[in-house]
Amino acid sequence: MTPEAIEGYGVRLRPCHLADVPEMVAGCADPEIRRFMPLLPDPYDSDAARWWVTEGAPAAWAAGGAAYTIADPASDRLLGSIGLTRLSAERATYEIGYWVGAAARGRGVATAATRLLTERAFAAGAARLELLTRTENVASQRIALACGYRHEGVRRAAGADGDGVRQDLIAWVRLADDPPGPLARLLPDLPDGRLTDGVVTLRPVELADTDALYRLHSLPEVVANRVPPVAPERAALARRCRLAASRWLAGEAADLAIVDAVTGAVVGGCALFYDEPATGQAMIGYSLLPEARGRGLAARTVRLVAGWAFGIGVARLWVGTRPDNVASQRVLERAGFRREGLLRGRLPGPDGARVDSVVYGRLATDEN
């Protein structure tokens, strides 16, 4: 790649120059940018910005990568920065990274710049591009999907924060021969961000739900139906809540908080796991806090999730219950599920025992 300016999708990518220094300082001092780029110099001042323009960016080009300013085509003023790091010359593999200043966010600038540089890199001979995001950087993960990058997995402890604490990174990858355009999601966003029937509301799980979900999953009757039947640690529930948005984007699971539509209180949890995308099959799990039971909220929850799942293309839903969990079986029957059979010893039980599972299923073609 060579450092001439390129333009498209409403942005200009050009080499950095000293006139960018004030905007670079403002951008790289932004707490939101520093949260996801903790290794930037602190404080990020004009000396740091001038070093990047005169030494850092030229070194990136000399190493076979790229270092561009993202500029407004009309004014040529800096909106952000984007670049490539060559990971392997032999494998023609690069890592792409970017930041966008606060004033330019929400306008598709990062998506436009990533799409433009991706096309330029492949035209110049790149075979594989990697975009690594922090687990909580949901905005960047959405950009990856919009630019056709596929979720490839979690790289454990691949990053570090400013204190040297190792952090997991999620790998999003695009190959030169991948089809163009945004990547279709297995699990789209909920319409208007939620599902509701006026009595119960389902919304994506958030970190603030940790305490409620920890209380829920620590109840003995809920623990008995966990796999394995062991009470979770609070840190594990917090991690689940922190990763919920990322797992949703990756198409692994739609993790939902069950909320009383009148009071706004979290009263339970529900999740849809897309366990067999190739066959169009997904699994539902759910549980309620004691104060919410006996009000029909579980059946309402299952109906809402099933309606949404069938609407996004799921063909078959299934739920497994312990044979003695009669209350859950009644919920499923009220929600239109049919008992399909008994799987002997399917689940791990306490003290090394095995527990049977009663399977209920519902098809998209079944009558309500």
mmCIF file of C-alpha atoms in Angstrom:
data_model
loop_
_atom_site.group_PDB
_atom_site.id
_atom_site.type_symbol
_atom_site.label_atom_id
_atom_site.label_comp_id
_atom_site.label_asym_id
_atom_site.label_seq_id
_atom_site.Cartn_x
_atom_site.Cartn_y
_atom_site.Cartn_z
ATOM 1 C CA MET A 1 0.000 0.000 0.000
ATOM 2 C CA THR A 2 1.118 3.549 -0.706
ATOM 3 C CA PRO A 3 0.071 6.676 1.215
ATOM 4 C CA GLU A 4 -1.975 8.543 -1.351
ATOM 5 C CA ALA A 5 -5.454 9.790 -0.422
ATOM 6 C CA ILE A 6 -8.508 7.694 -1.233
ATOM 7 C CA GLU A 7 -12.138 8.737 -1.071
ATOM 8 C CA GLY A 8 -15.494 6.991 -0.955
ATOM 9 C CA TYR A 9 -18.645 6.326 1.081
ATOM 10 C CA GLY A 10 -18.641 9.948 2.226
ATOM 11 C CA VAL A 11 -15.173 10.021 3.807
ATOM 12 C CA ARG A 12 -11.620 10.779 2.734
ATOM 13 C CA LEU A 13 -8.631 8.768 3.918
ATOM 14 C CA ARG A 14 -5.397 10.696 3.580
ATOM 15 C CA PRO A 15 -1.946 10.771 5.178
ATOM 16 C CA CYS A 16 -1.664 12.516 8.550
ATOM 17 C CA HIS A 17 -0.238 16.024 8.680
ATOM 18 C CA LEU A 18 0.626 18.562 11.364
ATOM 19 C CA ALA A 19 -2.588 20.512 10.856
ATOM 20 C CA ASP A 20 -4.381 17.484 12.367
ATOM 21 C CA VAL A 21 -2.660 17.892 15.745
ATOM 22 C CA PRO A 22 -5.406 19.868 17.575
ATOM 23 C CA GLU A 23 -8.160 17.434 16.533
ATOM 24 C CA MET A 24 -5.904 14.454 17.317
ATOM 25 C CA VAL A 25 -5.296 15.753 20.837
ATOM 26 C CA ALA A 26 -9.002 16.343 21.415
ATOM 27 C CA GLY A 27 -9.916 12.923 20.039
ATOM 28 C CA CYS A 28 -7.286 10.883 21.865
ATOM 29 C CA ALA A 29 -8.033 12.626 25.158
ATOM 30 C CA ASP A 30 -11.697 11.570 24.927
ATOM 31 C CA PRO A 31 -12.481 9.123 27.797
ATOM 32 C CA GLU A 32 -14.601 6.979 25.459
ATOM 33 C CA ILE A 33 -11.664 6.478 23.097
ATOM 34 C CA ARG A 34 -9.221 5.928 25.938
ATOM 35 C CA ARG A 35 -11.527 3.267 27.391
ATOM 36 C CA PHE A 36 -10.934 1.088 24.357
ATOM 37 C CA MET A 37 -7.410 2.292 23.548
ATOM 38 C CA PRO A 38 -5.819 2.279 27.020
ATOM 39 C CA LEU A 39 -2.241 2.125 25.734
ATOM 40 C CA LEU A 40 -2.330 5.617 24.227
ATOM 41 C CA PRO A 41 0.100 8.040 25.898
ATOM 42 C CA ASP A 42 -1.412 9.599 29.001
ATOM 43 C CA PRO A 43 -1.841 12.494 28.851
ATOM 44 C CA TYR A 44 -2.213 12.650 25.099
ATOM 45 C CA ASP A 45 -0.842 16.095 24.302
ATOM 46 C CA SER A 46 0.385 17.960 21.246
ATOM 47 C CA ASP A 47 3.848 16.409 21.585
ATOM 48 C CA ALA A 48 2.320 12.923 21.369
ATOM 49 C CA ALA A 49 0.246 13.940 18.349
ATOM 50 C CA ARG A 50 3.242 15.490 16.561
ATOM 51 C CA TRP A 51 5.274 12.339 17.241
ATOM 52 C CA TRP A 52 2.561 10.280 15.553
ATOM 53 C CA VAL A 53 2.467 12.541 12.509
ATOM 54 C CA THR A 54 6.249 12.760 12.071
ATOM 55 C CA GLU A 55 7.397 9.345 13.296
ATOM 56 C CA GLY A 56 4.617 6.914 14.207
ATOM 57 C CA ALA A 57 2.592 7.088 10.993
ATOM 58 C CA PRO A 58 5.654 6.988 8.681
ATOM 59 C CA ALA A 59 6.914 3.962 10.616
ATOM 60 C CA ALA A 60 3.566 2.212 10.084
ATOM 61 C CA TRP A 61 3.850 2.752 6.333
ATOM 62 C CA ALA A 62 7.491 1.614 6.327
ATOM 63 C CA ALA A 63 6.505 -1.620 8.113
ATOM 64 C CA GLY A 64 4.078 -2.492 5.338
ATOM 65 C CA GLY A 65 0.955 -1.181 7.047
ATOM 66 C CA ALA A 66 -1.066 2.009 6.688
ATOM 67 C CA ALA A 67 -1.862 5.068 8.799
ATOM 68 C CA TYR A 68 -4.609 7.368 7.566
ATOM 69 C CA THR A 69 -6.472 10.370 8.876
ATOM 70 C CA ILE A 70 -10.222 10.016 8.355
ATOM 71 C CA ALA A 71 -11.221 13.416 6.976
ATOM 72 C CA ASP A 72 -14.374 15.220 5.965
ATOM 73 C CA PRO A 73 -14.232 15.431 2.135
ATOM 74 C CA ALA A 74 -15.682 18.950 2.176
ATOM 75 C CA SER A 75 -13.425 20.568 4.771
ATOM 76 C CA ASP A 76 -10.544 18.034 4.954
ATOM 77 C CA ARG A 77 -10.723 18.313 8.753
ATOM 78 C CA LEU A 78 -9.878 15.279 10.873
ATOM 79 C CA LEU A 79 -12.797 13.084 11.970
ATOM 80 C CA GLY A 80 -10.706 10.214 13.261
ATOM 81 C CA SER A 81 -7.916 7.833 12.361
ATOM 82 C CA ILE A 82 -7.680 4.403 10.750
ATOM 83 C CA GLY A 83 -4.826 2.131 9.845
ATOM 84 C CA LEU A 84 -3.450 -1.325 9.133
ATOM 85 C CA THR A 85 -0.780 -3.315 10.922
ATOM 86 C CA ARG A 86 0.884 -6.044 8.889
ATOM 87 C CA LEU A 87 0.761 -9.234 10.948
ATOM 88 C CA SER A 88 2.347 -11.552 8.395
ATOM 89 C CA ALA A 89 3.823 -10.641 5.028
ATOM 90 C CA GLU A 90 3.928 -14.302 4.016
ATOM 91 C CA ARG A 91 0.248 -14.824 4.805
ATOM 92 C CA ALA A 92 -0.803 -11.342 3.601
ATOM 93 C CA THR A 93 -2.605 -10.817 6.922
ATOM 94 C CA TYR A 94 -3.316 -7.424 8.481
ATOM 95 C CA GLU A 95 -5.083 -6.008 11.518
ATOM 96 C CA ILE A 96 -7.338 -2.996 11.008
ATOM 97 C CA GLY A 97 -7.973 -0.426 13.749
ATOM 98 C CA TYR A 98 -9.625 2.982 14.023
ATOM 99 C CA TRP A 99 -11.018 5.677 16.265
ATOM 100 C CA VAL A 100 -13.551 8.426 15.555
ATOM 101 C CA GLY A 101 -13.921 11.695 17.464
ATOM 102 C CA ALA A 102 -17.044 12.422 19.488
ATOM 103 C CA ALA A 103 -18.373 15.029 17.047
ATOM 104 C CA ALA A 104 -18.354 12.515 14.178
ATOM 105 C CA ARG A 105 -19.941 9.550 15.956
ATOM 106 C CA GLY A 106 -23.373 8.309 15.010
ATOM 107 C CA ARG A 107 -22.911 9.354 11.380
ATOM 108 C CA GLY A 108 -21.488 6.100 9.982
ATOM 109 C CA VAL A 109 -17.966 7.534 9.706
ATOM 110 C CA ALA A 110 -16.188 4.517 11.203
ATOM 111 C CA THR A 111 -18.203 2.101 9.061
ATOM 112 C CA ALA A 112 -17.485 4.108 5.896
ATOM 113 C CA ALA A 113 -13.765 4.356 6.644
ATOM 114 C CA THR A 114 -13.485 0.657 7.515
ATOM 115 C CA ARG A 115 -15.300 -0.353 4.338
ATOM 116 C CA LEU A 116 -13.104 1.922 2.233
ATOM 117 C CA LEU A 117 -9.812 0.770 3.737
ATOM 118 C CA THR A 118 -10.913 -2.876 3.597
ATOM 119 C CA GLU A 119 -11.520 -2.599 -0.148
ATOM 120 C CA ARG A 120 -8.215 -0.788 -0.655
ATOM 121 C CA ALA A 121 -6.285 -3.416 1.297
ATOM 122 C CA PHE A 122 -7.735 -6.304 -0.690
ATOM 123 C CA ALA A 123 -7.088 -4.464 -3.952
ATOM 124 C CA ALA A 124 -3.451 -4.083 -2.861
ATOM 125 C CA GLY A 125 -3.043 -7.819 -2.229
ATOM 126 C CA ALA A 126 -4.193 -8.472 1.343
ATOM 127 C CA ALA A 127 -5.719 -11.926 1.845
ATOM 128 C CA ARG A 128 -7.054 -11.644 5.378
ATOM 129 C CA LEU A 129 -8.031 -8.713 7.592
ATOM 130 C CA GLU A 130 -8.600 -8.959 11.332
ATOM 131 C CA LEU A 131 -10.558 -6.504 13.457
ATOM 132 C CA LEU A 132 -10.079 -7.093 17.197
ATOM 133 C CA THR A 133 -12.553 -5.568 19.648
ATOM 134 C CA ARG A 134 -12.843 -5.467 23.403
ATOM 135 C CA THR A 135 -15.722 -7.652 24.609
ATOM 136 C CA GLU A 136 -17.733 -4.634 25.775
ATOM 137 C CA ASN A 137 -17.112 -2.557 22.639
ATOM 138 C CA VAL A 138 -20.472 -3.313 21.082
ATOM 139 C CA ALA A 139 -20.367 -0.325 18.726
ATOM 140 C CA SER A 140 -17.165 -1.589 17.107
ATOM 141 C CA GLN A 141 -18.630 -5.078 16.767
ATOM 142 C CA ARG A 142 -21.606 -3.625 14.918
ATOM 143 C CA ILE A 143 -19.179 -1.839 12.595
ATOM 144 C CA ALA A 144 -17.425 -5.150 11.917
ATOM 145 C CA LEU A 145 -20.711 -6.803 10.937
ATOM 146 C CA ALA A 146 -21.724 -3.844 8.774
ATOM 147 C CA CYS A 147 -18.428 -4.180 6.884
ATOM 148 C CA GLY A 148 -18.766 -7.927 6.288
ATOM 149 C CA TYR A 149 -16.401 -9.165 9.009
ATOM 150 C CA ARG A 150 -17.308 -12.510 10.563
ATOM 151 C CA HIS A 151 -17.102 -13.456 14.217
ATOM 152 C CA GLU A 152 -14.220 -15.899 14.513
ATOM 153 C CA GLY A 153 -13.918 -16.345 18.266
ATOM 154 C CA VAL A 154 -12.420 -14.977 21.457
ATOM 155 C CA ARG A 155 -8.678 -14.471 21.826
ATOM 156 C CA ARG A 156 -8.088 -14.959 25.501
ATOM 157 C CA ALA A 157 -5.963 -12.311 27.198
ATOM 158 C CA ALA A 158 -4.854 -10.957 23.821
ATOM 159 C CA GLY A 159 -5.062 -7.336 24.958
ATOM 160 C CA ALA A 160 -4.028 -5.326 27.989
ATOM 161 C CA ASP A 161 -5.295 -2.245 29.752
ATOM 162 C CA GLY A 162 -3.185 0.613 31.005
ATOM 163 C CA ASP A 163 -2.388 -1.239 34.244
ATOM 164 C CA GLY A 164 -1.151 -4.319 32.435
ATOM 165 C CA VAL A 165 -4.255 -6.399 33.207
ATOM 166 C CA ARG A 166 -4.885 -8.821 30.361
ATOM 167 C CA GLN A 167 -8.176 -8.565 28.487
ATOM 168 C CA ASP A 168 -9.967 -10.897 26.091
ATOM 169 C CA LEU A 169 -10.426 -9.658 22.545
ATOM 170 C CA ILE A 170 -13.050 -10.771 20.030
ATOM 171 C CA ALA A 171 -11.746 -11.548 16.554
ATOM 172 C CA TRP A 172 -13.769 -10.405 13.531
ATOM 173 C CA VAL A 173 -12.287 -11.467 10.200
ATOM 174 C CA ARG A 174 -12.868 -10.821 6.530
ATOM 175 C CA LEU A 175 -11.173 -12.628 3.658
ATOM 176 C CA ALA A 176 -10.456 -11.254 0.220
ATOM 177 C CA ASP A 177 -12.973 -13.609 -1.399
ATOM 178 C CA ASP A 178 -15.783 -13.092 1.131
ATOM 179 C CA PRO A 179 -18.955 -11.677 -0.441
ATOM 180 C CA PRO A 180 -19.320 -7.893 -0.241
ATOM 181 C CA GLY A 181 -21.790 -6.063 1.901
ATOM 182 C CA PRO A 182 -22.962 -6.295 5.506
ATOM 183 C CA LEU A 183 -23.030 -9.695 7.160
ATOM 184 C CA ALA A 184 -26.519 -11.037 7.813
ATOM 185 C CA ARG A 185 -27.111 -11.629 11.514
ATOM 186 C CA LEU A 186 -28.577 -14.859 12.854
ATOM 187 C CA LEU A 187 -30.105 -12.929 15.754
ATOM 188 C CA PRO A 188 -31.259 -9.443 14.716
ATOM 189 C CA ASP A 189 -32.042 -6.740 17.254
ATOM 190 C CA LEU A 190 -35.449 -6.799 18.883
ATOM 191 C CA PRO A 191 -37.996 -4.475 17.261
ATOM 192 C CA ASP A 192 -37.774 -1.182 19.168
ATOM 193 C CA GLY A 193 -35.258 -2.878 21.475
ATOM 194 C CA ARG A 194 -37.805 -4.987 23.341
ATOM 195 C CA LEU A 195 -40.711 -7.430 23.194
ATOM 196 C CA THR A 196 -43.827 -6.765 25.228
ATOM 197 C CA ASP A 197 -47.487 -7.692 25.534
ATOM 198 C CA GLY A 198 -48.252 -4.936 28.021
ATOM 199 C CA VAL A 199 -47.912 -7.245 31.025
ATOM 200 C CA VAL A 200 -44.377 -8.559 30.600
ATOM 201 C CA THR A 201 -41.480 -6.928 28.764
ATOM 202 C CA LEU A 202 -38.334 -8.620 27.486
ATOM 203 C CA ARG A 203 -35.189 -6.593 26.803
ATOM 204 C CA PRO A 204 -31.512 -7.451 26.323
ATOM 205 C CA VAL A 205 -29.599 -8.222 29.501
ATOM 206 C CA GLU A 206 -27.359 -5.426 30.807
ATOM 207 C CA LEU A 207 -24.550 -5.306 33.345
ATOM 208 C CA ALA A 208 -26.938 -3.567 35.757
ATOM 209 C CA ASP A 209 -28.996 -6.796 35.847
ATOM 210 C CA THR A 210 -26.205 -8.708 37.585
ATOM 211 C CA ASP A 211 -27.648 -8.538 41.118
ATOM 212 C CA ALA A 212 -31.140 -9.618 40.082
ATOM 213 C CA LEU A 213 -29.858 -12.494 37.955
ATOM 214 C CA TYR A 214 -27.432 -13.611 40.654
ATOM 215 C CA ARG A 215 -30.298 -13.791 43.142
ATOM 216 C CA LEU A 216 -32.366 -15.705 40.593
ATOM 217 C CA HIS A 217 -29.706 -18.257 39.673
ATOM 218 C CA SER A 218 -28.732 -18.829 43.313
ATOM 219 C CA LEU A 219 -32.211 -20.093 44.256
ATOM 220 C CA PRO A 220 -32.101 -23.852 45.021
ATOM 221 C CA GLU A 221 -34.947 -24.686 42.621
ATOM 222 C CA VAL A 222 -33.204 -22.757 39.815
ATOM 223 C CA VAL A 223 -29.801 -24.277 40.601
ATOM 224 C CA ALA A 224 -31.372 -27.733 40.303
ATOM 225 C CA ASN A 225 -32.197 -26.972 36.652
ATOM 226 C CA ARG A 226 -28.841 -25.421 35.755
ATOM 227 C CA VAL A 227 -26.278 -27.372 33.727
ATOM 228 C CA PRO A 228 -24.395 -28.452 35.759
ATOM 229 C CA PRO A 229 -26.595 -28.007 38.853
ATOM 230 C CA VAL A 230 -24.154 -25.703 40.652
ATOM 231 C CA ALA A 231 -24.833 -22.214 41.979
ATOM 232 C CA PRO A 232 -22.918 -19.573 39.975
ATOM 233 C CA GLU A 233 -20.367 -17.145 41.356
ATOM 234 C CA ARG A 234 -21.370 -13.514 41.165
ATOM 235 C CA ALA A 235 -18.342 -12.736 38.986
ATOM 236 C CA ALA A 236 -19.512 -15.356 36.479
ATOM 237 C CA LEU A 237 -22.976 -13.765 36.298
ATOM 238 C CA ALA A 238 -21.412 -10.323 35.866
ATOM 239 C CA ARG A 239 -19.286 -11.653 33.003
ATOM 240 C CA ARG A 240 -22.370 -13.183 31.381
ATOM 241 C CA CYS A 241 -24.176 -9.829 31.582
ATOM 242 C CA ARG A 242 -21.122 -7.983 30.247
ATOM 243 C CA LEU A 243 -20.835 -10.350 27.272
ATOM 244 C CA ALA A 244 -24.561 -10.595 26.532
ATOM 245 C CA ALA A 245 -24.590 -7.945 23.786
ATOM 246 C CA SER A 246 -21.499 -9.428 22.141
ATOM 247 C CA ARG A 247 -22.902 -12.965 22.149
ATOM 248 C CA TRP A 248 -26.121 -11.631 20.626
ATOM 249 C CA LEU A 249 -24.212 -9.951 17.791
ATOM 250 C CA ALA A 250 -22.239 -13.142 17.206
ATOM 251 C CA GLY A 251 -25.498 -15.094 16.842
ATOM 252 C CA GLU A 252 -24.839 -17.358 19.821
ATOM 253 C CA ALA A 253 -27.609 -16.377 22.223
ATOM 254 C CA ALA A 254 -30.263 -13.756 22.861
ATOM 255 C CA ASP A 255 -30.009 -13.177 26.621
ATOM 256 C CA LEU A 256 -33.095 -11.400 27.948
ATOM 257 C CA ALA A 257 -34.218 -9.824 31.188
ATOM 258 C CA ILE A 258 -37.863 -10.463 32.048
ATOM 259 C CA VAL A 259 -39.343 -7.200 33.314
ATOM 260 C CA ASP A 260 -42.692 -6.443 34.914
ATOM 261 C CA ALA A 261 -44.164 -4.053 32.348
ATOM 262 C CA VAL A 262 -46.006 -2.088 35.052
ATOM 263 C CA THR A 263 -43.331 -1.691 37.737
ATOM 264 C CA GLY A 264 -40.200 -1.950 35.549
ATOM 265 C CA ALA A 265 -38.648 -4.449 37.976
ATOM 266 C CA VAL A 266 -36.531 -7.341 36.691
ATOM 267 C CA VAL A 267 -38.441 -10.483 37.664
ATOM 268 C CA GLY A 268 -36.541 -13.199 35.791
ATOM 269 C CA GLY A 269 -34.348 -14.202 32.908
ATOM 270 C CA CYS A 270 -34.821 -15.905 29.565
ATOM 271 C CA ALA A 271 -32.437 -16.886 26.792
ATOM 272 C CA LEU A 272 -32.729 -18.190 23.272
ATOM 273 C CA PHE A 273 -29.715 -20.279 22.221
ATOM 274 C CA TYR A 274 -29.279 -20.828 18.486
ATOM 275 C CA ASP A 275 -27.869 -24.304 18.969
ATOM 276 C CA GLU A 276 -28.340 -25.569 15.372
ATOM 277 C CA PRO A 277 -28.390 -22.722 12.840
ATOM 278 C CA ALA A 278 -27.911 -25.194 9.975
ATOM 279 C CA THR A 279 -31.227 -26.869 10.792
ATOM 280 C CA GLY A 280 -33.026 -23.744 11.993
ATOM 281 C CA GLN A 281 -33.315 -25.058 15.551
ATOM 282 C CA ALA A 282 -33.012 -22.996 18.720
ATOM 283 C CA MET A 283 -33.505 -23.702 22.429
ATOM 284 C CA ILE A 284 -35.256 -21.594 25.060
ATOM 285 C CA GLY A 285 -34.518 -21.431 28.777
ATOM 286 C CA TYR A 286 -36.302 -19.292 31.384
ATOM 287 C CA SER A 287 -36.809 -18.805 35.121
ATOM 288 C CA LEU A 288 -38.641 -16.366 37.396
ATOM 289 C CA LEU A 289 -38.025 -14.938 40.835
ATOM 290 C CA PRO A 290 -40.457 -16.245 43.498
ATOM 291 C CA GLU A 291 -42.428 -13.002 43.725
ATOM 292 C CA ALA A 292 -43.258 -13.195 40.001
ATOM 293 C CA ARG A 293 -44.507 -16.772 39.909
ATOM 294 C CA GLY A 294 -48.128 -17.813 39.610
ATOM 295 C CA ARG A 295 -49.071 -14.807 37.482
ATOM 296 C CA GLY A 296 -48.715 -16.347 34.032
ATOM 297 C CA LEU A 297 -45.577 -14.345 33.247
ATOM 298 C CA ALA A 298 -43.526 -17.394 32.211
ATOM 299 C CA ALA A 299 -46.052 -18.464 29.551
ATOM 300 C CA ARG A 300 -46.250 -14.886 28.282
ATOM 301 C CA THR A 301 -42.445 -14.783 28.086
ATOM 302 C CA VAL A 302 -42.226 -18.014 26.109
ATOM 303 C CA ARG A 303 -44.940 -16.868 23.691
ATOM 304 C CA LEU A 304 -43.145 -13.563 23.077
ATOM 305 C CA VAL A 305 -39.788 -15.233 22.470
ATOM 306 C CA ALA A 306 -41.308 -17.900 20.235
ATOM 307 C CA GLY A 307 -43.131 -15.318 18.123
ATOM 308 C CA TRP A 308 -39.952 -13.298 17.658
ATOM 309 C CA ALA A 309 -37.830 -16.385 16.916
ATOM 310 C CA PHE A 310 -40.189 -17.677 14.241
ATOM 311 C CA GLY A 311 -40.339 -14.202 12.766
ATOM 312 C CA ILE A 312 -36.552 -14.122 12.228
ATOM 313 C CA GLY A 313 -36.464 -17.513 10.547
ATOM 314 C CA VAL A 314 -36.130 -20.098 13.309
ATOM 315 C CA ALA A 315 -38.007 -23.209 12.209
ATOM 316 C CA ARG A 316 -38.088 -25.215 15.428
ATOM 317 C CA LEU A 317 -37.869 -24.393 19.125
ATOM 318 C CA TRP A 318 -37.239 -26.881 21.874
ATOM 319 C CA VAL A 319 -37.095 -26.834 25.661
ATOM 320 C CA GLY A 320 -35.879 -29.479 28.083
ATOM 321 C CA THR A 321 -37.279 -29.864 31.600
ATOM 322 C CA ARG A 322 -36.614 -32.205 34.475
ATOM 323 C CA PRO A 323 -39.370 -34.854 34.743
ATOM 324 C CA ASP A 324 -40.456 -33.480 38.126
ATOM 325 C CA ASN A 325 -40.682 -29.868 36.908
ATOM 326 C CA VAL A 326 -44.412 -29.997 36.334
ATOM 327 C CA ALA A 327 -44.844 -26.223 36.596
ATOM 328 C CA SER A 328 -42.491 -25.615 33.664
ATOM 329 C CA GLN A 329 -44.191 -28.297 31.610
ATOM 330 C CA ARG A 330 -47.544 -26.589 32.129
ATOM 331 C CA VAL A 331 -45.997 -23.263 31.037
ATOM 332 C CA LEU A 332 -44.784 -24.841 27.806
ATOM 333 C CA GLU A 333 -48.129 -26.458 27.056
ATOM 334 C CA ARG A 334 -49.900 -23.120 27.557
ATOM 335 C CA ALA A 335 -47.367 -21.560 25.158
ATOM 336 C CA GLY A 336 -48.169 -24.068 22.402
ATOM 337 C CA PHE A 337 -45.320 -26.546 22.885
ATOM 338 C CA ARG A 338 -45.874 -30.289 22.594
ATOM 339 C CA ARG A 339 -44.269 -33.018 24.665
ATOM 340 C CA GLU A 340 -41.984 -35.004 22.346
ATOM 341 C CA GLY A 341 -40.316 -37.560 24.580
ATOM 342 C CA LEU A 342 -37.885 -38.420 27.366
ATOM 343 C CA LEU A 343 -34.109 -38.336 26.989
ATOM 344 C CA ARG A 344 -32.705 -40.703 29.600
ATOM 345 C CA GLY A 345 -29.702 -39.477 31.570
ATOM 346 C CA ARG A 346 -29.228 -36.457 29.325
ATOM 347 C CA LEU A 347 -28.133 -33.989 32.011
ATOM 348 C CA PRO A 348 -25.442 -34.074 34.697
ATOM 349 C CA GLY A 349 -26.951 -34.243 38.162
ATOM 350 C CA PRO A 350 -25.547 -33.862 41.664
ATOM 351 C CA ASP A 351 -22.780 -36.189 42.891
ATOM 352 C CA GLY A 352 -22.065 -37.574 39.431
ATOM 353 C CA ALA A 353 -25.605 -38.830 38.803
ATOM 354 C CA ARG A 354 -27.389 -38.396 35.488
ATOM 355 C CA VAL A 355 -30.819 -36.773 35.160
ATOM 356 C CA ASP A 356 -33.504 -37.435 32.569
ATOM 357 C CA SER A 357 -34.896 -34.589 30.450
ATOM 358 C CA VAL A 358 -38.422 -34.247 29.089
ATOM 359 C CA VAL A 359 -38.315 -32.553 25.681
ATOM 360 C CA TYR A 360 -40.952 -30.146 24.418
ATOM 361 C CA GLY A 361 -40.979 -28.729 20.901
ATOM 362 C CA ARG A 362 -42.822 -26.234 18.771
ATOM 363 C CA LEU A 363 -42.585 -25.637 15.037
ATOM 364 C CA ALA A 364 -43.026 -22.395 13.169
ATOM 365 C CA THR A 365 -45.891 -24.084 11.322
ATOM 366 C CA ASP A 366 -47.728 -25.131 14.495
ATOM 367 C CA GLU A 367 -50.983 -23.346 15.246
ATOM 368 C CA ASN A 368 -50.950 -20.856 18.130
#
